[in-house]
């Protein structure tokens, strides 16, 4: 019943707003936003109209956001103007009779002026496709050729074009993320943005329960070959969900909505992994289909760690030393079917079905020694642990979009169903001082995460330079975890329930109702202001499931108002200055909520806390960008403050076991700067890179002296890439990344470096068109292994851990395309659900330092 009431509130509140704007009861068309300074709002208006589509003369792709000025033939002066939309379309309406010309201009293209156009009363002139020729000289001067193909800055986001980087082929999404400015990815695949792991990751503007389960695992399942670009949104508007306190990362995969039939094949083989993918696209008229599958196997992934920890309990010091070798093997599959249909000229429906599977196995040989002075001095034990990480994810989307005659007026209904089933078990053989098995230990943890979402959006211009957006959304989430613990004696003994850890489970239902309003204003002085607010109301119903009657978890409902404002100013010489503020919240994910006790390493155990509340974060950002001759530079400064932060709480026991759980007791402050740039040399060689530096202050505000902790320090990261285009289709690219020492609440972690080098040869057909490529790429080929040290301390324990990562690899890649596509019919932009929701712990959030085998 709550779900139906929730949906009714969203539907009624949204539809009550989706009416023609005030002052225009008939809902008639109004002009598109004008170019500041070209149109006189008090000038007489007629009923003439001129429309058309701007396209690139070399690629036939739409040219978006270009400037169209309406010139009077008599005076030669502009009297009106507009800009093209995302599909290259433009429209000038309410024109008085007269003779005019259109003048089109855009950075990187030669100016174009049409012939004389005569407007009479009621004229409706469609000039059709207007082709713009690239201005090669201008492109070189502003560095659009080459380097902007790798990294671009758009109005509200930064874009890394992964498809242009040949060193990505054969890898996975975590390797791609390392090359994106402002992002850092550790050697386990955990992503941070400006030092925060509270990042929401979307795939094609859509959430997925596989990401909600684990960002690191999700990135390993996405093949790099299928990634077109990665978008980083550091200051989302009110239209986005309030989740993701540091920002949003949107992974755009390759897709084709053109006319015709194609089949793409991608394959690769290497010493640490192999992949094979097939993707087909077919489009005829108003209908299009896509069907694809991708498989990837990772093998020979070795690792290890050394861990030393001391516990101080009632004046007694217990010291434990551990050494382990690990080996990982993973098989991933990704299969999807897509469909889109243009119901009418202004209406479309899209649907997609995706299934992802993971079969991961980790083996660990763990030796533990208790030294004199401990509870059991001199005792040695060994555990051989096998961990299974299996999952299957289904994502189903059905979306409807309708556009109107009025430019930028649009209505959409977006729906999604997503479910992730997961098996995360471990089984351990226990050894004493000899090589005989003395017993066995097992933990079964079955879980699922299911989400159903409906979203309604409406936007419309209310004046020539103003835009209003509003909508509503409902998310219905069910999380379930069923966990059991078993022990046995001897190598063949039957498993029985572990009496010290009773079997239990967690049922966790979370429903979110949201509504938002956003207003955009563009002034004649080239200021753009986008302000808005979003309200989200969260209802939680949770209880423990066990052999005894379920114990309910009393978590009250809560509401959050999150404002946002973005201000930008265009200056001379292509310079732009932006200032943004927003408030974000971060709900805890299943890694933090799940009370299942992970005891794969019995000296370092972890469990979640289902009573956690959301974090609240305030962000402010100032950025500027400019072209200096052939160099593009971007600088940004930011400040972020988080209250009610979810932090690790570690306690010790008399036998030296460190136990980690989570509480809302943290406070974080980050202040920093980012800089990145691109330069083009000789039009064939591009170099780009940047650096991030921020000061971090963390405290847990715990009133208990033994648990209270705080830390601060400066963290620096840097990256550099280069691309060289050679003759006859040859190309070389290189990349390097380094991260300095990072700050943790109770200590620090040393930095690491990562680099790659690749070479590619394009395969062309008889007409000189590229049909495929051969590539050879290697990463960390001179380094084996990486070593990372973590040092933690508190009044009750000390811990020193060294992790070893064997990441040296080389791979041969091959891709080939069969078929042909044409630009016979430009397609409209598709929309989809965004659930920018839930704090994802990844590997880093749910595992204490100490090198325990990772289990989520």
PDB file of C-alpha atoms in Angstrom, residues 53-159:
ATOM      1  CA  UNK A  53      19.393  21.306 -39.219  1.00  0.00           C
ATOM      2  CA  UNK A  54      23.144  21.967 -38.887  1.00  0.00           C
ATOM      3  CA  UNK A  55      25.450  19.108 -39.881  1.00  0.00           C
ATOM      4  CA  UNK A  56      29.209  18.563 -40.202  1.00  0.00           C
ATOM      5  CA  UNK A  57      30.104  18.494 -43.912  1.00  0.00           C
ATOM      6  CA  UNK A  58      32.694  15.728 -43.430  1.00  0.00           C
ATOM      7  CA  UNK A  59      30.890  13.367 -41.005  1.00  0.00           C
ATOM      8  CA  UNK A  60      27.220  14.361 -41.548  1.00  0.00           C
ATOM      9  CA  UNK A  61      26.820  14.380 -37.759  1.00  0.00           C
ATOM     10  CA  UNK A  62      24.651  17.071 -36.135  1.00  0.00           C
ATOM     11  CA  UNK A  63      26.443  20.213 -34.929  1.00  0.00           C
ATOM     12  CA  UNK A  64      25.031  21.053 -31.522  1.00  0.00           C
ATOM     13  CA  UNK A  65      24.942  24.418 -29.726  1.00  0.00           C
ATOM     14  CA  UNK A  66      26.109  26.427 -32.756  1.00  0.00           C
ATOM     15  CA  UNK A  67      25.131  30.094 -33.096  1.00  0.00           C
ATOM     16  CA  UNK A  68      22.547  31.099 -35.737  1.00  0.00           C
ATOM     17  CA  UNK A  69      22.040  34.827 -36.302  1.00  0.00           C
ATOM     18  CA  UNK A  70      19.197  36.289 -38.401  1.00  0.00           C
ATOM     19  CA  UNK A  71      20.564  39.181 -40.495  1.00  0.00           C
ATOM     20  CA  UNK A  72      18.517  41.869 -42.169  1.00  0.00           C
ATOM     21  CA  UNK A  73      19.368  42.122 -45.891  1.00  0.00           C
ATOM     22  CA  UNK A  74      18.815  45.889 -45.804  1.00  0.00           C
ATOM     23  CA  UNK A  75      21.034  46.744 -42.826  1.00  0.00           C
ATOM     24  CA  UNK A  76      23.257  43.661 -42.555  1.00  0.00           C
ATOM     25  CA  UNK A  77      22.751  43.714 -38.772  1.00  0.00           C
ATOM     26  CA  UNK A  78      21.473  40.809 -36.607  1.00  0.00           C
ATOM     27  CA  UNK A  79      17.875  41.235 -35.468  1.00  0.00           C
ATOM     28  CA  UNK A  80      17.263  37.801 -33.923  1.00  0.00           C
ATOM     29  CA  UNK A  81      19.121  34.613 -33.199  1.00  0.00           C
ATOM     30  CA  UNK A  82      19.132  31.188 -31.583  1.00  0.00           C
ATOM     31  CA  UNK A  83      21.320  28.111 -31.040  1.00  0.00           C
ATOM     32  CA  UNK A  84      21.052  24.578 -32.393  1.00  0.00           C
ATOM     33  CA  UNK A  85      19.939  21.824 -30.021  1.00  0.00           C
ATOM     34  CA  UNK A  86      21.531  18.425 -29.321  1.00  0.00           C
ATOM     35  CA  UNK A  87      20.313  17.134 -32.719  1.00  0.00           C
ATOM     36  CA  UNK A  88      21.561  20.158 -34.660  1.00  0.00           C
ATOM     37  CA  UNK A  89      18.025  21.498 -35.112  1.00  0.00           C
ATOM     38  CA  UNK A  90      17.193  25.202 -34.873  1.00  0.00           C
ATOM     39  CA  UNK A  91      14.080  27.308 -35.303  1.00  0.00           C
ATOM     40  CA  UNK A  92      13.366  31.055 -35.511  1.00  0.00           C
ATOM     41  CA  UNK A  93       9.699  31.944 -35.045  1.00  0.00           C
ATOM     42  CA  UNK A  94       7.400  34.976 -34.952  1.00  0.00           C
ATOM     43  CA  UNK A  95       9.318  36.694 -37.742  1.00  0.00           C
ATOM     44  CA  UNK A  96       7.924  39.828 -39.414  1.00  0.00           C
ATOM     45  CA  UNK A  97       7.776  39.956 -43.246  1.00  0.00           C
ATOM     46  CA  UNK A  98      11.050  40.933 -44.846  1.00  0.00           C
ATOM     47  CA  UNK A  99      14.233  39.675 -46.477  1.00  0.00           C
ATOM     48  CA  UNK A 100      16.810  37.931 -44.343  1.00  0.00           C
ATOM     49  CA  UNK A 101      19.975  35.843 -44.351  1.00  0.00           C
ATOM     50  CA  UNK A 102      21.142  33.270 -41.806  1.00  0.00           C
ATOM     51  CA  UNK A 103      24.694  33.488 -40.498  1.00  0.00           C
ATOM     52  CA  UNK A 104      25.989  30.351 -38.741  1.00  0.00           C
ATOM     53  CA  UNK A 105      29.146  30.312 -36.634  1.00  0.00           C
ATOM     54  CA  UNK A 106      30.739  27.804 -34.279  1.00  0.00           C
ATOM     55  CA  UNK A 107      34.204  27.221 -32.877  1.00  0.00           C
ATOM     56  CA  UNK A 108      36.166  24.907 -35.186  1.00  0.00           C
ATOM     57  CA  UNK A 109      34.005  25.597 -38.296  1.00  0.00           C
ATOM     58  CA  UNK A 110      34.073  28.162 -41.051  1.00  0.00           C
ATOM     59  CA  UNK A 111      31.323  30.765 -40.828  1.00  0.00           C
ATOM     60  CA  UNK A 112      28.436  30.065 -43.192  1.00  0.00           C
ATOM     61  CA  UNK A 113      25.889  32.514 -44.603  1.00  0.00           C
ATOM     62  CA  UNK A 114      22.799  31.436 -46.537  1.00  0.00           C
ATOM     63  CA  UNK A 115      21.262  33.099 -49.540  1.00  0.00           C
ATOM     64  CA  UNK A 116      18.417  35.585 -49.312  1.00  0.00           C
ATOM     65  CA  UNK A 117      15.282  34.280 -47.564  1.00  0.00           C
ATOM     66  CA  UNK A 118      12.013  36.147 -48.124  1.00  0.00           C
ATOM     67  CA  UNK A 119       9.481  35.996 -45.310  1.00  0.00           C
ATOM     68  CA  UNK A 120       5.859  36.811 -46.004  1.00  0.00           C
ATOM     69  CA  UNK A 121       2.904  36.611 -43.708  1.00  0.00           C
ATOM     70  CA  UNK A 122       2.541  32.987 -42.509  1.00  0.00           C
ATOM     71  CA  UNK A 123       5.747  31.795 -44.249  1.00  0.00           C
ATOM     72  CA  UNK A 124       7.260  28.560 -42.942  1.00  0.00           C
ATOM     73  CA  UNK A 125      10.677  28.067 -44.564  1.00  0.00           C
ATOM     74  CA  UNK A 126      12.692  24.919 -43.872  1.00  0.00           C
ATOM     75  CA  UNK A 127      16.239  25.360 -45.193  1.00  0.00           C
ATOM     76  CA  UNK A 128      16.963  21.630 -44.645  1.00  0.00           C
ATOM     77  CA  UNK A 129      20.476  20.493 -43.826  1.00  0.00           C
ATOM     78  CA  UNK A 130      23.012  23.297 -43.529  1.00  0.00           C
ATOM     79  CA  UNK A 131      26.521  21.827 -43.893  1.00  0.00           C
ATOM     80  CA  UNK A 132      29.364  23.452 -41.943  1.00  0.00           C
ATOM     81  CA  UNK A 133      32.923  22.918 -43.165  1.00  0.00           C
ATOM     82  CA  UNK A 134      35.620  22.383 -40.512  1.00  0.00           C
ATOM     83  CA  UNK A 135      38.138  25.189 -40.231  1.00  0.00           C
ATOM     84  CA  UNK A 136      41.399  23.235 -40.100  1.00  0.00           C
ATOM     85  CA  UNK A 137      43.501  26.251 -39.137  1.00  0.00           C
ATOM     86  CA  UNK A 138      41.159  27.188 -36.329  1.00  0.00           C
ATOM     87  CA  UNK A 139      41.067  23.606 -35.101  1.00  0.00           C
ATOM     88  CA  UNK A 140      44.833  23.520 -34.736  1.00  0.00           C
ATOM     89  CA  UNK A 141      44.941  26.853 -32.977  1.00  0.00           C
ATOM     90  CA  UNK A 142      42.365  25.887 -30.364  1.00  0.00           C
ATOM     91  CA  UNK A 143      43.635  22.307 -30.083  1.00  0.00           C
ATOM     92  CA  UNK A 144      40.442  20.557 -31.150  1.00  0.00           C
ATOM     93  CA  UNK A 145      42.299  18.114 -33.372  1.00  0.00           C
ATOM     94  CA  UNK A 146      43.725  15.164 -31.445  1.00  0.00           C
ATOM     95  CA  UNK A 147      43.801  16.049 -27.790  1.00  0.00           C
ATOM     96  CA  UNK A 148      40.204  17.188 -27.375  1.00  0.00           C
ATOM     97  CA  UNK A 149      39.347  13.764 -28.723  1.00  0.00           C
ATOM     98  CA  UNK A 150      40.780  12.357 -25.496  1.00  0.00           C
ATOM     99  CA  UNK A 151      39.567  14.874 -22.872  1.00  0.00           C
ATOM    100  CA  UNK A 152      36.832  17.474 -23.319  1.00  0.00           C
ATOM    101  CA  UNK A 153      35.149  19.955 -21.027  1.00  0.00           C
ATOM    102  CA  UNK A 154      31.447  20.540 -21.604  1.00  0.00           C
ATOM    103  CA  UNK A 155      29.071  22.968 -19.968  1.00  0.00           C
ATOM    104  CA  UNK A 156      28.279  20.794 -16.955  1.00  0.00           C
ATOM    105  CA  UNK A 157      30.774  17.910 -17.092  1.00  0.00           C
ATOM    106  CA  UNK A 158      34.202  16.667 -18.033  1.00  0.00           C
ATOM    107  CA  UNK A 159      34.373  13.939 -20.700  1.00  0.00           C
TER     108      UNK A 159
END
